[in-house]
mmCIF file of C-alpha atoms in Angstrom:
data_model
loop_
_atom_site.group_PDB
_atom_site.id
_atom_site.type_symbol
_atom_site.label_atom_id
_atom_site.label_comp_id
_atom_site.label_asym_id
_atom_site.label_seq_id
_atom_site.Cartn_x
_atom_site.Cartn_y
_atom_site.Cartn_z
ATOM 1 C CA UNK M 1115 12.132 20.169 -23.766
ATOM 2 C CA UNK M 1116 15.276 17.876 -22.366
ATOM 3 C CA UNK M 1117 15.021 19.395 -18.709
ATOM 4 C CA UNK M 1118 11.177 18.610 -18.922
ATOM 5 C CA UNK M 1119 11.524 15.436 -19.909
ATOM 6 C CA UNK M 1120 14.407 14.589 -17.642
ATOM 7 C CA UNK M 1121 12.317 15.688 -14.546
ATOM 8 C CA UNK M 1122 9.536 13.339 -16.334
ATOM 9 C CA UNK M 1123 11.673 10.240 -16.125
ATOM 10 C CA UNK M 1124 12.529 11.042 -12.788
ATOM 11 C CA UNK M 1125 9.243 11.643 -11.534
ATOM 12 C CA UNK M 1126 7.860 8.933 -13.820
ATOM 13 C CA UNK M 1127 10.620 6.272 -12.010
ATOM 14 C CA UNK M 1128 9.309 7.376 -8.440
ATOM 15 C CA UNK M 1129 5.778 6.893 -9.289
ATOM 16 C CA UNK M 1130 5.993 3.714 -11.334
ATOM 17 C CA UNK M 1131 8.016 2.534 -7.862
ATOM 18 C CA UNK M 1132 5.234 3.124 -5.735
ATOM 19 C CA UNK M 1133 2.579 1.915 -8.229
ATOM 20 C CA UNK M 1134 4.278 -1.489 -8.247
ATOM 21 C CA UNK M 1135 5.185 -2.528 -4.482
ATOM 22 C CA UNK M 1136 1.330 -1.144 -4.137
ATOM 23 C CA UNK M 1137 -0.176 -3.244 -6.711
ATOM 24 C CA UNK M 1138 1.825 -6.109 -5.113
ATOM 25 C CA UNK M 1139 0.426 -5.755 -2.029
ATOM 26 C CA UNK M 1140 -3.306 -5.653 -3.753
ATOM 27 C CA UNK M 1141 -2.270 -8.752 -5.526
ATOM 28 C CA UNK M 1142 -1.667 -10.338 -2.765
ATOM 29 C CA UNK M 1143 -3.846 -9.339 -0.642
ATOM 30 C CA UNK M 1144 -7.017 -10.248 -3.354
ATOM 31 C CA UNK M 1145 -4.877 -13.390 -4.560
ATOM 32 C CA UNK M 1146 -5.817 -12.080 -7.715
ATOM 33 C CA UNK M 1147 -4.273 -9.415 -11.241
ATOM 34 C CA UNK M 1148 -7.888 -8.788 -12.397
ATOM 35 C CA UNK M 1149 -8.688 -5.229 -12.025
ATOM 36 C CA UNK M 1150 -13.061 -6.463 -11.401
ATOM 37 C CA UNK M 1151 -11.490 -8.652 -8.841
ATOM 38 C CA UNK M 1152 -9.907 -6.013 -6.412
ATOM 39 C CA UNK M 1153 -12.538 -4.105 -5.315
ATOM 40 C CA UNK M 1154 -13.200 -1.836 -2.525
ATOM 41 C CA UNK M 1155 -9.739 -1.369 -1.628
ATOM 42 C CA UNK M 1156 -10.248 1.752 0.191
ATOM 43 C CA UNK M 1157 -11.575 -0.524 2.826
ATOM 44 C CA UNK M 1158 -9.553 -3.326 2.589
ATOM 45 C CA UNK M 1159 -6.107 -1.516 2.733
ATOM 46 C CA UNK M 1160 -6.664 2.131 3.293
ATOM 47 C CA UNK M 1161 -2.981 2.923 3.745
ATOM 48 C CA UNK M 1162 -2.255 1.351 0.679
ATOM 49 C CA UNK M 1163 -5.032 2.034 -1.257
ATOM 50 C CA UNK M 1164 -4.600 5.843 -0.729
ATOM 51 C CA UNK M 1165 -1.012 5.932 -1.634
ATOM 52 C CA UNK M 1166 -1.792 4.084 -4.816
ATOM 53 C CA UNK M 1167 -4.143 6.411 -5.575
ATOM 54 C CA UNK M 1168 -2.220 9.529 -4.750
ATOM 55 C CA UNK M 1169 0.829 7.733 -7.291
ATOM 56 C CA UNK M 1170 -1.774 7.060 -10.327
ATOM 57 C CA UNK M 1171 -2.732 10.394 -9.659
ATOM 58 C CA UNK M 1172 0.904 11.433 -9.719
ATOM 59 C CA UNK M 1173 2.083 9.533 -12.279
ATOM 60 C CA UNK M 1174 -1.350 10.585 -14.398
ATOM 61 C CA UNK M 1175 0.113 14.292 -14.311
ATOM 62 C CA UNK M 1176 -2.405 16.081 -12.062
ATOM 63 C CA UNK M 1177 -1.229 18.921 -9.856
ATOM 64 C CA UNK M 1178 0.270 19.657 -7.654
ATOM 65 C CA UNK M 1179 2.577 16.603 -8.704
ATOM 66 C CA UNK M 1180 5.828 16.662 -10.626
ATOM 67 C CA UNK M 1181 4.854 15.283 -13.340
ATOM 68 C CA UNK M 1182 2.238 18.024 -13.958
ATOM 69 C CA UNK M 1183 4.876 20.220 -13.870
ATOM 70 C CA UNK M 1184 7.076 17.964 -15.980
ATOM 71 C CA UNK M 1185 4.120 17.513 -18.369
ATOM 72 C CA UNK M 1186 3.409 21.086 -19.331
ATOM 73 C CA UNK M 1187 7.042 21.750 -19.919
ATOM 74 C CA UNK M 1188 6.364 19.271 -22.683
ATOM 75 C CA UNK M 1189 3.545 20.638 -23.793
ATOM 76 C CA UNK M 1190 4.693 24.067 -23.922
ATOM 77 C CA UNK M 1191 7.849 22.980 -25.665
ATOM 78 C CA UNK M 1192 5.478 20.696 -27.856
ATOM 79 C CA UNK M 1193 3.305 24.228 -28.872
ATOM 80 C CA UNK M 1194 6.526 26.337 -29.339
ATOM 81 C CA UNK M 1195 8.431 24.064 -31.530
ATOM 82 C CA UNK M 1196 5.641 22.088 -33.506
ATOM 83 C CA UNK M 1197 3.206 24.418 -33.016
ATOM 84 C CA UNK M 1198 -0.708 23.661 -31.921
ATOM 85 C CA UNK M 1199 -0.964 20.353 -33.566
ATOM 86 C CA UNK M 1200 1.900 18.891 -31.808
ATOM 87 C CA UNK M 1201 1.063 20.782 -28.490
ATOM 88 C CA UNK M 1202 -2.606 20.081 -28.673
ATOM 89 C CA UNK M 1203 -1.900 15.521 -29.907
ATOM 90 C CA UNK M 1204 0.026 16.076 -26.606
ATOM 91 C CA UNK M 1205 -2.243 17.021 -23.897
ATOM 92 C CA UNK M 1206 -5.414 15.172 -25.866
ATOM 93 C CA UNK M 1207 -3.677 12.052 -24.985
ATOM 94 C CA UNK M 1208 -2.283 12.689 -21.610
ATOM 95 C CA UNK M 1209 -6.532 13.921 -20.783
ATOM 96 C CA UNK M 1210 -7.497 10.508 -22.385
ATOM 97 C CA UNK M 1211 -5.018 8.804 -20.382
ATOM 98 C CA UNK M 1212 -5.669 10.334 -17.345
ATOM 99 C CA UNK M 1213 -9.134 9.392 -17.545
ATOM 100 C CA UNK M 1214 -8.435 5.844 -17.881
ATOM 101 C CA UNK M 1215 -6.641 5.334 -15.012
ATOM 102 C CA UNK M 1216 -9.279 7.508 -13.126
ATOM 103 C CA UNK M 1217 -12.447 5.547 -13.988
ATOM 104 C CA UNK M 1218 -10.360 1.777 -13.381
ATOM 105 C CA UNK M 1219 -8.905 3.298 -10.240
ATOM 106 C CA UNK M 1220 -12.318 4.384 -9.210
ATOM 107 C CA UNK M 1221 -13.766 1.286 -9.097
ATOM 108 C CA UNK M 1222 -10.863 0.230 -7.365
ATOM 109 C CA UNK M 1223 -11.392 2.099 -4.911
ATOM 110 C CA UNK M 1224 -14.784 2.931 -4.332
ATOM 111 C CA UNK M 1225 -16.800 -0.384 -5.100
ATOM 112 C CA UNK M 1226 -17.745 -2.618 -2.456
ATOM 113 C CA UNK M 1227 -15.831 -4.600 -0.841
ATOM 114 C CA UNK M 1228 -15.858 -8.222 -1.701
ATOM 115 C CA UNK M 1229 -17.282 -10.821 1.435
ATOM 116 C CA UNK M 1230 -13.847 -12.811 1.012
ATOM 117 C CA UNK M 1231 -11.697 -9.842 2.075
ATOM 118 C CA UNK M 1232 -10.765 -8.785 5.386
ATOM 119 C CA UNK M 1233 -11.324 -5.160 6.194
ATOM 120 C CA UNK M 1234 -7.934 -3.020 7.250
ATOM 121 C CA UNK M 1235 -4.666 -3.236 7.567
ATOM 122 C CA UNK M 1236 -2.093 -2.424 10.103
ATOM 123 C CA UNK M 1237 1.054 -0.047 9.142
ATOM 124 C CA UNK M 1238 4.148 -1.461 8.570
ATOM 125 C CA UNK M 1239 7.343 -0.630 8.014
ATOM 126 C CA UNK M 1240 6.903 -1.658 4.191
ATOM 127 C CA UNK M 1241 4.494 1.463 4.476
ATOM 128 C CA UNK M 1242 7.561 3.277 4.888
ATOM 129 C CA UNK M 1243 9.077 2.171 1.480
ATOM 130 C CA UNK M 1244 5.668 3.494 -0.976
ATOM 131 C CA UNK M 1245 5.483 6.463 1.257
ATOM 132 C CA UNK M 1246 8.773 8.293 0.795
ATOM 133 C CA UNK M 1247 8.665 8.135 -2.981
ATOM 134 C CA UNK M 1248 4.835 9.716 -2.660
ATOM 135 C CA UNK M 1249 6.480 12.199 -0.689
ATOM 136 C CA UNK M 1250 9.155 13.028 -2.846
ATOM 137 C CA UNK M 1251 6.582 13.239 -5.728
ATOM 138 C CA UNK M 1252 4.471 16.091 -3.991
ATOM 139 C CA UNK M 1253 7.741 17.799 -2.928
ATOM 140 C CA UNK M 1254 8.914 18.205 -6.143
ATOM 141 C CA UNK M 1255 5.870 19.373 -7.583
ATOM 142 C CA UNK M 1256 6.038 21.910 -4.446
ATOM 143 C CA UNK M 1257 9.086 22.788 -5.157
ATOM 144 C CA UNK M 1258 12.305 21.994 -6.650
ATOM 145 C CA UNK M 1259 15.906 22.125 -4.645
ATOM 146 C CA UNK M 1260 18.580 24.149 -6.051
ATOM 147 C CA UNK M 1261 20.692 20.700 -6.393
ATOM 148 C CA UNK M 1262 18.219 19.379 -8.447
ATOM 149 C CA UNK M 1263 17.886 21.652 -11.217
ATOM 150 C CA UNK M 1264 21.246 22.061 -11.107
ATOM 151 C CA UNK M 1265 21.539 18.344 -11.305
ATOM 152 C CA UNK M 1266 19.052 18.409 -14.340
ATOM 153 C CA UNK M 1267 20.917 21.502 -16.153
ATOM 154 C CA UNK M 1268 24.040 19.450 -15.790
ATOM 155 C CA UNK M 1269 22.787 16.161 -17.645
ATOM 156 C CA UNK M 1270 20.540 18.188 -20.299
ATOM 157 C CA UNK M 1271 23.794 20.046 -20.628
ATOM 158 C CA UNK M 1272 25.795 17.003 -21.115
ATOM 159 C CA UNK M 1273 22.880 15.791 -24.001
ATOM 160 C CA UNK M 1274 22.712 18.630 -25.810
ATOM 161 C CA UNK M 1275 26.484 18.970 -26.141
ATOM 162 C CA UNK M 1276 26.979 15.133 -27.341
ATOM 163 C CA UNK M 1277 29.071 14.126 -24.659
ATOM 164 C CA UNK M 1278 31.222 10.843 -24.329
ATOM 165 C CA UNK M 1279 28.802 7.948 -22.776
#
């Protein structure tokens, strides 16, 4: 339960990161927040637009992601401790969820491309700053460094034995 949902927040705080300086960019480049305005952004900014969609598909819990991992930790804890129901509320809303953000980022992605947007984009070094936390989120759905669960153990550790904040 607490090391699942500390790797959540972690994982969670790495893709929300991503997600933000990418939506930035689409904001900017579109000059627009609508979601039916920014269309076709597979085409427009490919190296953006496929990290964004690699992070909602992070952050959305699909494999082999950390938060998938982080999710059915959760769940399993959810299904041990407050049995089906609680287990089963869980993972109905994380599927309903997940499907959201699949059928917005879709069109996102895959519409056409609006005449008022130039196609492509060059890489950047600000490439550099969505791309390591992407990384980072596949890694540690890959696997998980010794000094990180130990780093986990140590704060659920500290939680569950009401430490001094």
């Amino acid at each position: 339960g607490y090391t699942g949902a500390i790797l959540h927040m972690i994982n969670h705080a790495l893709g929300k990161s991503v997600l933000f300086l990418s939506a930035g960019t689409l904001v900017q480049t579109y000059n627009s927040k609508l979601i039916t305005r920014i269309q076709g952004i597979g085409q427009t900014l490919p190296i953006t637009a496929t990290v964004f969609m690699t992070s909602l598909l992070a952050i959305g819990g699909a494999p082999p992601f950390g938060l998938f991992i982080s999710e059915l930790n959760v769940a399993s804890q959810g299904f041990q401790t407050g049995g089906f129901g609680l287990g089963f509320v869980f993972l109905l809303v994380i599927a309903v969820v997940f499907a959201g953000l699949i059928y917005f980022a879709g069109k996102m992605f895959f519409s056409d491309l609006p005449s008022r947007i130039p196609r492509g984009e060059r890489f950047s070094v600000s490439h550099l700053l969505i791309l390591l936390p992407v990384c980072l989120l596949v890694f540690q759905g890959i696997y998980m460094p010794k000094t990180v669960q130990q780093l986990i153990y140590k704060i659920v550790s500290f939680m569950t034995a009401g430490g001094v904040y």
